[in-house]
Amino acid sequence: MPIDFHLGPSEANIRAAAASFAQQVLKPSRSEYLKYDKSHERFQATQLSYVAAAKGGLIKGQVSPRHGGSGGSLVESAILVEECYAVEPSTALTIFANGLGLTPLNIAGKPEHAKFLAPFLSGEGAPLASLVFSEPGGVANAWEKGAPGLRTTARRDGDEWVINGEKQFATSCAGWDFKGCDLACVVCRDVTEPAEPESDPKDHVMIILVTRADLDRSGTDAFQVIRHISTPGHTSVSGPHVRYTNVRVPSENVLCPPGQGAQVASASFDVSAVLVGAMSVGIMRAAFDAALDFAKRDNRNGRMPLLERQAFADLLSGIKMQTEACRALTWKAAHAMENGPGDYDARRELALAAKIYCSDAAVKACTDAINAVGITSYDLDQPFAELLNNAMVLPIFDGGNVGIRRRNMQELMQSPTYDAWASTYGSTEKK
């Protein structure tokens, strides 16, 4: 029987190492960044924690072994993410978003792209990678036929590509000094030749690798932070509104030529969808633990412990059950993405389901914990408000759940070859 939820030696070691890193590095970082009021200053205050992550092999572990990295399975990544998110989500997100920034290279990288990955394999410094996709005004409908497509453009000019446009909410895209990260996977639209009025926008989507050296070489006005965006949760994360102006990169920096960029960008978010599930589980776990701890030391001046109150216990047991269910779904999706069964669409559906279901459940778990604890949870000295603020972004980043249901889940079900249970039982023959 292949189904076994016992952690193997590798998974158990990763969980133990992640728990130690979360307590010894991530947790202290929170007290450091809270010394600052502005989000971009808080982001800079987490750099030492990021250096520790690189030194400990976490950044090299985000690169596929076929590209020289030490990355393990997606299940192992989910275990790592959960442990860190249960302790300190904000600092952890900067580390894990770097993995998203490297995912297009893991998927589509060729030997000639090795030089772009070198800084992330060294275990030194604090190199930042970013998948630069979202734009002002949103990108939810940018790939519909007849739509204008992405506003950030690239134009071929001899042996170079020239990039212009604005992006926002791309984690760490501005780097530690806000002059540009070490490596940006910029998702943009080829405008070298005019597009036909009813052409498919995806046919023009490409991904170009932009290094800090490319930005510096393009001039002081080539990259600009227009605004640092403050958010209610993950308050030490940087995802500013930025502008590229006549950024010139050599043609060798093209990771995905026009027509291939949309598929790789989408596949990158399929991988991160599983990890959003793990982030959700980490926050749900923290909400349950905080509410349980409160119940053990407070009876609301009643004659019996809170856990003997059925209403309170029902709320907590609901959080616990949902946390276990979400973890199981996340682990299953992580395993299926790499091992099957089913074709890629079946496995992808499961990954997206983990993202949608778990992130929605995380928000509910936090509100249930708040309802259980009562007015005391509204005190900022309690963890509940921060947990809710951190959870609220999970249904809306890396693709909003509403859009994923419409663009992805619905389209998958409409396919003539849709096989509903292939990711569990394998492909079935239609009779």
Short mmCIF file of C-alpha atoms in Angstrom, two decimals:
data_model
loop_
_atom_site.label_atom_id
_atom_site.label_comp_id
_atom_site.label_asym_id
_atom_site.label_seq_id
_atom_site.Cartn_x
_atom_site.Cartn_y
_atom_site.Cartn_z
CA MET A 1 0.00 0.00 0.00
CA PRO A 2 1.83 3.16 -1.17
CA ILE A 3 -0.21 5.61 0.93
CA ASP A 4 1.84 6.48 4.02
CA PHE A 5 1.71 9.72 5.96
CA HIS A 6 4.68 8.87 8.17
CA LEU A 7 7.58 11.23 7.49
CA GLY A 8 10.61 9.48 6.08
CA PRO A 9 14.11 10.28 7.40
CA SER A 10 14.61 13.06 4.84
CA GLU A 11 11.25 14.71 5.55
CA ALA A 12 11.71 14.40 9.31
CA ASN A 13 15.17 15.98 9.13
CA ILE A 14 13.86 18.84 7.00
CA ARG A 15 11.02 19.46 9.43
CA ALA A 16 13.39 19.52 12.40
CA ALA A 17 15.84 21.84 10.62
CA ALA A 18 13.02 24.14 9.49
CA ALA A 19 11.57 24.33 13.00
CA SER A 20 15.00 25.22 14.38
CA PHE A 21 15.57 27.87 11.70
CA ALA A 22 12.13 29.35 12.36
CA GLN A 23 12.79 29.68 16.10
CA GLN A 24 16.42 30.77 15.94
CA VAL A 25 16.38 33.05 12.86
CA LEU A 26 12.87 33.96 11.74
CA LYS A 27 11.29 34.62 15.12
CA PRO A 28 14.01 37.07 16.28
CA SER A 29 13.82 38.88 12.95
CA ARG A 30 10.31 40.03 13.76
CA SER A 31 11.44 42.01 16.79
CA GLU A 32 14.13 43.61 14.64
CA TYR A 33 11.91 44.75 11.78
CA LEU A 34 9.19 45.99 14.13
CA LYS A 35 11.61 48.69 15.24
CA TYR A 36 10.72 50.44 11.97
CA ASP A 37 7.39 51.92 10.92
CA LYS A 38 7.68 51.83 7.12
CA SER A 39 7.37 48.55 5.26
CA HIS A 40 10.40 49.08 3.02
CA GLU A 41 12.57 49.79 6.05
CA ARG A 42 11.22 46.65 7.70
CA PHE A 43 12.11 44.71 4.56
CA GLN A 44 15.70 45.91 4.72
CA ALA A 45 15.86 44.93 8.39
CA THR A 46 15.28 41.28 7.41
CA GLN A 47 18.38 41.07 5.23
CA LEU A 48 20.51 39.38 7.89
CA SER A 49 17.88 36.66 8.25
CA TYR A 50 18.00 36.16 4.50
CA VAL A 51 21.81 35.92 4.63
CA ALA A 52 21.41 33.20 7.25
CA ALA A 53 18.97 31.38 4.96
CA ALA A 54 21.45 31.50 2.09
CA LYS A 55 24.30 30.33 4.29
CA GLY A 56 22.14 27.48 5.56
CA GLY A 57 21.42 26.28 2.02
CA LEU A 58 17.81 27.40 1.72
CA ILE A 59 18.44 29.52 -1.39
CA LYS A 60 20.51 26.85 -3.15
CA GLY A 61 17.72 24.47 -2.24
CA GLN A 62 15.35 26.51 -4.42
CA VAL A 63 17.33 25.58 -7.53
CA SER A 64 16.69 22.26 -9.25
CA PRO A 65 19.51 19.68 -9.04
CA ARG A 66 19.64 19.59 -12.84
CA HIS A 67 20.77 23.22 -12.68
CA GLY A 68 23.31 22.63 -9.91
CA GLY A 69 21.04 23.25 -6.94
CA SER A 70 20.12 21.08 -4.00
CA GLY A 71 16.34 21.29 -4.28
CA GLY A 72 14.38 18.37 -2.90
CA SER A 73 10.82 17.22 -3.48
CA LEU A 74 7.80 19.49 -3.46
CA VAL A 75 6.52 17.60 -0.40
CA GLU A 76 9.72 18.51 1.43
CA SER A 77 9.25 22.14 0.39
CA ALA A 78 5.70 22.10 1.73
CA ILE A 79 6.93 20.77 5.09
CA LEU A 80 9.58 23.48 5.22
CA VAL A 81 7.14 26.26 4.35
CA GLU A 82 4.58 25.14 6.95
CA GLU A 83 7.13 25.11 9.76
CA CYS A 84 8.36 28.60 8.93
CA TYR A 85 4.91 30.08 8.39
CA ALA A 86 3.70 28.75 11.72
CA VAL A 87 6.30 30.98 13.41
CA GLU A 88 7.03 34.09 11.30
CA PRO A 89 5.26 34.44 7.93
CA SER A 90 6.54 37.86 6.90
CA THR A 91 10.28 37.23 6.92
CA ALA A 92 9.64 33.74 5.57
CA LEU A 93 7.76 35.08 2.54
CA THR A 94 10.77 37.02 1.29
CA ILE A 95 12.79 33.80 1.38
CA PHE A 96 10.14 31.66 -0.31
CA ALA A 97 9.24 34.30 -2.91
CA ASN A 98 12.82 34.01 -4.10
CA GLY A 99 11.97 30.43 -5.01
CA LEU A 100 9.08 31.66 -7.15
CA GLY A 101 11.49 34.06 -8.83
CA LEU A 102 13.74 31.13 -9.75
CA THR A 103 10.96 28.76 -10.84
CA PRO A 104 10.86 29.91 -14.49
CA LEU A 105 14.54 29.02 -14.74
CA ASN A 106 13.95 25.68 -13.06
CA ILE A 107 11.27 24.96 -15.67
CA ALA A 108 12.72 26.45 -18.84
CA GLY A 109 16.38 27.09 -18.09
CA LYS A 110 19.05 25.77 -20.47
CA PRO A 111 22.80 25.27 -19.95
CA GLU A 112 23.47 28.73 -21.37
CA HIS A 113 21.44 30.23 -18.51
CA ALA A 114 23.72 28.81 -15.82
CA LYS A 115 25.44 32.15 -15.23
CA PHE A 116 22.16 33.67 -14.08
CA LEU A 117 21.82 31.06 -11.34
CA ALA A 118 25.39 31.28 -10.05
CA PRO A 119 24.70 33.85 -7.29
CA PHE A 120 21.95 31.61 -5.87
CA LEU A 121 24.20 28.56 -5.67
CA SER A 122 27.07 30.11 -3.74
CA GLY A 123 25.51 30.16 -0.27
CA GLU A 124 26.90 33.65 0.18
CA GLY A 125 25.36 37.09 0.43
CA ALA A 126 21.66 37.80 -0.04
CA PRO A 127 20.85 37.44 -3.76
CA LEU A 128 17.22 38.14 -4.64
CA ALA A 129 15.24 36.78 -7.58
CA SER A 130 11.73 37.91 -8.52
CA LEU A 131 9.03 36.75 -10.91
CA VAL A 132 7.90 40.15 -12.18
CA PHE A 133 4.40 39.61 -13.47
CA SER A 134 1.61 41.71 -11.88
CA GLU A 135 0.92 45.18 -13.21
CA PRO A 136 -1.00 48.29 -12.15
CA GLY A 137 -4.60 47.72 -13.18
CA GLY A 138 -4.24 43.96 -12.78
CA VAL A 139 -3.47 41.09 -15.12
CA ALA A 140 -6.45 38.81 -14.43
CA ASN A 141 -7.90 39.29 -17.92
CA ALA A 142 -4.79 40.29 -19.85
CA TRP A 143 -4.60 37.00 -21.75
CA GLU A 144 -8.15 37.01 -23.10
CA LYS A 145 -8.36 37.00 -26.86
CA GLY A 146 -8.97 40.51 -28.09
CA ALA A 147 -7.53 42.07 -24.91
CA PRO A 148 -4.57 44.45 -25.24
CA GLY A 149 -2.43 42.10 -23.16
CA LEU A 150 0.35 42.99 -20.76
CA ARG A 151 1.28 46.66 -20.61
CA THR A 152 4.96 45.94 -20.02
CA THR A 153 6.52 45.54 -23.46
CA ALA A 154 9.71 44.33 -25.09
CA ARG A 155 10.93 45.36 -28.52
CA ARG A 156 13.71 43.69 -30.47
CA ASP A 157 16.48 46.12 -31.48
CA GLY A 158 19.31 44.31 -33.21
CA ASP A 159 20.94 41.96 -30.73
CA GLU A 160 19.12 43.51 -27.79
CA TRP A 161 15.64 43.70 -26.33
CA VAL A 162 14.32 47.00 -24.94
CA ILE A 163 11.87 46.76 -22.03
CA ASN A 164 9.39 49.44 -20.98
CA GLY A 165 6.49 49.34 -18.54
CA GLU A 166 5.34 49.26 -14.97
CA LYS A 167 4.93 46.38 -12.53
CA GLN A 168 3.76 46.05 -8.94
CA PHE A 169 3.42 43.47 -6.16
CA ALA A 170 6.40 41.51 -7.52
CA THR A 171 8.06 40.44 -4.28
CA SER A 172 11.62 41.74 -3.84
CA CYS A 173 11.81 43.03 -7.43
CA ALA A 174 13.58 46.21 -6.32
CA GLY A 175 16.30 44.47 -4.34
CA TRP A 176 17.61 45.42 -0.93
CA ASP A 177 18.61 48.92 -2.01
CA PHE A 178 15.57 49.50 -4.25
CA LYS A 179 17.70 49.85 -7.37
CA GLY A 180 16.80 46.43 -8.73
CA CYS A 181 17.09 42.82 -7.63
CA ASP A 182 19.86 40.47 -8.71
CA LEU A 183 17.64 38.60 -11.16
CA ALA A 184 14.19 39.49 -12.42
CA CYS A 185 12.13 37.17 -14.63
CA VAL A 186 10.15 39.89 -16.36
CA VAL A 187 6.95 38.69 -18.02
CA CYS A 188 6.25 41.06 -20.89
CA ARG A 189 4.66 41.45 -24.33
CA ASP A 190 6.61 41.42 -27.58
CA VAL A 191 5.75 44.51 -29.64
CA THR A 192 8.48 44.19 -32.25
CA GLU A 193 5.76 43.68 -34.88
CA PRO A 194 2.18 44.97 -34.62
CA ALA A 195 -0.28 42.35 -33.39
CA GLU A 196 -3.37 41.38 -35.33
CA PRO A 197 -6.58 42.80 -33.77
CA GLU A 198 -8.00 39.39 -32.79
CA SER A 199 -4.69 37.65 -32.07
CA ASP A 200 -4.17 35.62 -28.92
CA PRO A 201 -2.25 37.76 -26.38
CA LYS A 202 -0.45 34.62 -25.19
CA ASP A 203 1.28 34.41 -28.57
CA HIS A 204 3.21 37.56 -27.69
CA VAL A 205 4.08 36.83 -24.04
CA MET A 206 7.75 36.26 -23.30
CA ILE A 207 10.02 36.10 -20.25
CA ILE A 208 13.24 38.05 -20.21
CA LEU A 209 15.94 37.73 -17.57
CA VAL A 210 16.99 41.14 -16.27
CA THR A 211 19.99 41.31 -13.97
CA ARG A 212 21.12 44.14 -11.74
CA ALA A 213 24.04 44.63 -14.13
CA ASP A 214 21.58 45.11 -17.01
CA LEU A 215 19.77 47.82 -15.06
CA ASP A 216 22.99 49.60 -14.10
CA ARG A 217 24.22 49.46 -17.69
CA SER A 218 20.94 50.91 -18.98
CA GLY A 219 21.37 54.12 -16.98
CA THR A 220 20.21 55.70 -13.75
CA ASP A 221 16.65 56.26 -14.99
CA ALA A 222 16.17 52.73 -16.32
CA PHE A 223 14.66 51.38 -13.11
CA GLN A 224 12.58 53.41 -10.69
CA VAL A 225 10.54 52.66 -7.60
CA ILE A 226 7.41 54.75 -7.98
CA ARG A 227 5.87 53.78 -4.66
CA HIS A 228 6.54 51.44 -1.77
CA ILE A 229 3.26 49.64 -1.07
CA SER A 230 2.26 49.22 2.57
CA THR A 231 0.16 46.18 3.38
CA PRO A 232 -1.86 45.16 6.47
CA GLY A 233 -0.07 41.80 6.71
CA HIS A 234 3.40 40.51 5.82
CA THR A 235 4.58 43.97 6.80
CA SER A 236 8.28 43.34 6.15
CA VAL A 237 7.80 42.26 2.53
CA SER A 238 8.68 44.49 -0.41
CA GLY A 239 6.51 44.43 -3.53
CA PRO A 240 6.70 48.00 -4.84
CA HIS A 241 5.27 49.72 -7.87
CA VAL A 242 8.23 49.97 -10.27
CA ARG A 243 8.93 51.30 -13.73
CA TYR A 244 11.27 50.02 -16.45
CA THR A 245 12.37 52.66 -18.94
CA ASN A 246 14.36 51.60 -22.01
CA VAL A 247 16.06 48.75 -20.17
CA ARG A 248 18.37 47.07 -22.66
CA VAL A 249 19.33 43.42 -22.33
CA PRO A 250 21.20 41.15 -24.74
CA SER A 251 19.19 38.61 -26.71
CA GLU A 252 20.82 35.81 -24.69
CA ASN A 253 18.70 37.00 -21.74
CA VAL A 254 15.52 35.70 -23.34
CA LEU A 255 14.38 32.76 -21.23
CA CYS A 256 11.08 32.20 -23.07
CA PRO A 257 10.60 33.63 -26.56
CA PRO A 258 7.25 35.08 -27.64
CA GLY A 259 4.56 32.45 -27.46
CA GLN A 260 6.22 30.44 -24.69
CA GLY A 261 6.22 32.90 -21.80
CA ALA A 262 2.59 32.49 -20.76
CA GLN A 263 2.89 28.73 -20.34
CA VAL A 264 6.03 28.97 -18.20
CA ALA A 265 4.63 31.79 -16.07
CA SER A 266 1.45 29.79 -15.50
CA ALA A 267 3.42 26.64 -14.63
CA SER A 268 5.47 28.64 -12.13
CA PHE A 269 2.31 29.69 -10.32
CA ASP A 270 1.08 26.09 -10.39
CA VAL A 271 4.10 25.13 -8.29
CA SER A 272 3.67 28.06 -5.93
CA ALA A 273 -0.02 27.19 -5.52
CA VAL A 274 0.99 24.11 -3.57
CA LEU A 275 3.22 26.18 -1.31
CA VAL A 276 0.43 28.70 -0.68
CA GLY A 277 -1.45 25.70 0.65
CA ALA A 278 1.44 25.02 3.02
CA MET A 279 1.56 28.69 4.06
CA SER A 280 -2.13 28.44 4.87
CA VAL A 281 -1.60 25.36 7.01
CA GLY A 282 1.17 27.11 8.93
CA ILE A 283 -1.07 30.06 9.77
CA MET A 284 -3.99 27.79 10.69
CA ARG A 285 -1.70 25.84 12.98
CA ALA A 286 -0.54 29.03 14.66
CA ALA A 287 -4.14 30.23 15.10
CA PHE A 288 -5.16 26.94 16.70
CA ASP A 289 -2.13 26.86 19.00
CA ALA A 290 -2.72 30.46 20.11
CA ALA A 291 -6.41 29.83 20.84
CA LEU A 292 -5.62 26.59 22.66
CA ASP A 293 -2.97 28.33 24.76
CA PHE A 294 -5.48 31.05 25.63
CA ALA A 295 -8.03 28.43 26.69
CA LYS A 296 -5.55 26.75 29.02
CA ARG A 297 -4.82 29.92 30.98
CA ASP A 298 -8.14 31.78 30.91
CA ASN A 299 -11.68 30.83 31.94
CA ARG A 300 -13.31 34.22 31.34
CA ASN A 301 -14.03 34.35 35.10
CA GLY A 302 -16.30 31.34 34.87
CA ARG A 303 -16.52 28.28 37.04
CA MET A 304 -15.13 25.85 34.44
CA PRO A 305 -12.22 25.82 31.96
CA LEU A 306 -12.98 27.20 28.51
CA LEU A 307 -12.40 23.84 26.85
CA GLU A 308 -15.33 22.46 28.84
CA ARG A 309 -17.55 25.01 27.11
CA GLN A 310 -19.01 23.25 24.08
CA ALA A 311 -19.20 26.37 21.90
CA PHE A 312 -15.50 27.13 22.46
CA ALA A 313 -14.42 23.53 21.96
CA ASP A 314 -16.48 23.26 18.77
CA LEU A 315 -14.74 26.25 17.25
CA LEU A 316 -11.30 24.92 18.12
CA SER A 317 -12.03 21.40 16.94
CA GLY A 318 -13.24 22.86 13.65
CA ILE A 319 -9.94 24.71 13.18
CA LYS A 320 -8.00 21.56 14.02
CA MET A 321 -9.95 19.40 11.56
CA GLN A 322 -9.60 21.94 8.78
CA THR A 323 -5.86 22.24 9.42
CA GLU A 324 -5.42 18.47 9.14
CA ALA A 325 -7.56 18.34 5.98
CA CYS A 326 -5.62 21.19 4.37
CA ARG A 327 -2.28 19.61 5.20
CA ALA A 328 -3.38 16.32 3.65
CA LEU A 329 -4.59 18.09 0.50
CA THR A 330 -1.36 20.07 0.26
CA TRP A 331 0.85 17.01 0.66
CA LYS A 332 -1.22 15.09 -1.88
CA ALA A 333 -1.02 17.95 -4.39
CA ALA A 334 2.74 18.28 -3.84
CA HIS A 335 3.29 14.57 -4.39
CA ALA A 336 0.99 14.41 -7.41
CA MET A 337 2.63 17.39 -9.14
CA GLU A 338 5.90 15.47 -9.33
CA ASN A 339 4.76 11.86 -9.42
CA GLY A 340 1.24 11.72 -10.77
CA PRO A 341 -1.04 9.95 -11.33
CA GLY A 342 -2.85 11.70 -14.15
CA ASP A 343 -1.70 14.04 -16.87
CA TYR A 344 -0.43 17.53 -16.14
CA ASP A 345 -3.91 19.08 -16.23
CA ALA A 346 -5.15 16.63 -13.59
CA ARG A 347 -2.16 17.31 -11.35
CA ARG A 348 -2.42 21.04 -11.92
CA GLU A 349 -6.08 21.02 -10.90
CA LEU A 350 -5.11 19.45 -7.59
CA ALA A 351 -2.40 22.06 -7.00
CA LEU A 352 -4.81 24.89 -7.66
CA ALA A 353 -7.41 23.23 -5.44
CA ALA A 354 -4.89 23.19 -2.60
CA LYS A 355 -4.25 26.90 -3.07
CA ILE A 356 -7.93 27.84 -3.18
CA TYR A 357 -9.27 25.56 -0.47
CA CYS A 358 -6.47 26.02 2.03
CA SER A 359 -6.16 29.79 1.69
CA ASP A 360 -9.90 30.28 2.13
CA ALA A 361 -9.78 27.94 5.12
CA ALA A 362 -6.90 29.89 6.66
CA VAL A 363 -8.92 33.10 6.75
CA LYS A 364 -11.85 31.27 8.33
CA ALA A 365 -9.59 29.58 10.88
CA CYS A 366 -8.31 32.97 12.03
CA THR A 367 -11.80 34.45 12.33
CA ASP A 368 -12.99 31.35 14.19
CA ALA A 369 -10.09 31.67 16.61
CA ILE A 370 -10.97 35.34 17.10
CA ASN A 371 -14.61 34.47 17.77
CA ALA A 372 -13.57 31.81 20.25
CA VAL A 373 -11.26 34.09 22.22
CA GLY A 374 -13.57 37.09 22.05
CA ILE A 375 -12.71 40.74 22.59
CA THR A 376 -9.29 39.93 24.02
CA SER A 377 -8.23 38.84 20.53
CA TYR A 378 -8.58 42.47 19.40
CA ASP A 379 -5.63 43.42 21.60
CA LEU A 380 -2.52 43.87 19.46
CA ASP A 381 -0.49 42.17 22.17
CA GLN A 382 -2.37 39.03 21.14
CA PRO A 383 -1.33 37.30 17.87
CA PHE A 384 -4.79 36.96 16.32
CA ALA A 385 -5.07 40.23 14.38
CA GLU A 386 -1.66 39.74 12.81
CA LEU A 387 -2.51 36.14 11.92
CA LEU A 388 -5.68 37.31 10.18
CA ASN A 389 -3.87 40.09 8.34
CA ASN A 390 -1.27 37.61 7.12
CA ALA A 391 -3.93 35.09 6.11
CA MET A 392 -6.01 37.58 4.13
CA VAL A 393 -3.51 37.82 1.29
CA LEU A 394 -3.35 34.07 0.67
CA PRO A 395 -6.60 33.90 -1.34
CA ILE A 396 -5.59 36.87 -3.51
CA PHE A 397 -1.89 36.56 -4.29
CA ASP A 398 -0.16 34.24 -6.78
CA GLY A 399 -3.46 34.46 -8.63
CA GLY A 400 -6.69 35.41 -6.87
CA ASN A 401 -8.97 32.53 -5.98
CA VAL A 402 -11.92 34.05 -7.85
CA GLY A 403 -9.87 34.30 -11.03
CA ILE A 404 -8.33 30.84 -10.61
CA ARG A 405 -11.78 29.29 -10.28
CA ARG A 406 -12.93 31.04 -13.46
CA ARG A 407 -9.85 30.97 -15.66
CA ASN A 408 -8.34 27.67 -14.60
CA MET A 409 -10.68 25.34 -12.72
CA GLN A 410 -13.65 26.08 -14.96
CA GLU A 411 -11.59 25.75 -18.14
CA LEU A 412 -10.18 22.42 -16.98
CA MET A 413 -13.68 21.05 -16.36
CA GLN A 414 -14.85 22.28 -19.78
CA SER A 415 -12.11 20.36 -21.57
CA PRO A 416 -13.41 17.40 -23.65
CA THR A 417 -10.65 15.27 -22.12
CA TYR A 418 -11.38 16.26 -18.52
CA ASP A 419 -10.82 13.29 -16.21
CA ALA A 420 -12.13 14.27 -12.78
CA TRP A 421 -10.35 11.74 -10.60
CA ALA A 422 -7.19 11.11 -12.60
CA SER A 423 -4.96 12.72 -9.97
CA THR A 424 -6.15 10.12 -7.47
CA TYR A 425 -6.78 6.94 -9.44
CA GLY A 426 -4.92 7.57 -12.69
CA SER A 427 -6.37 8.08 -16.13
CA THR A 428 -9.63 6.29 -16.86
CA GLU A 429 -10.97 5.10 -20.18
CA LYS A 430 -14.22 6.62 -21.29
CA LYS A 431 -16.59 3.93 -22.46
#
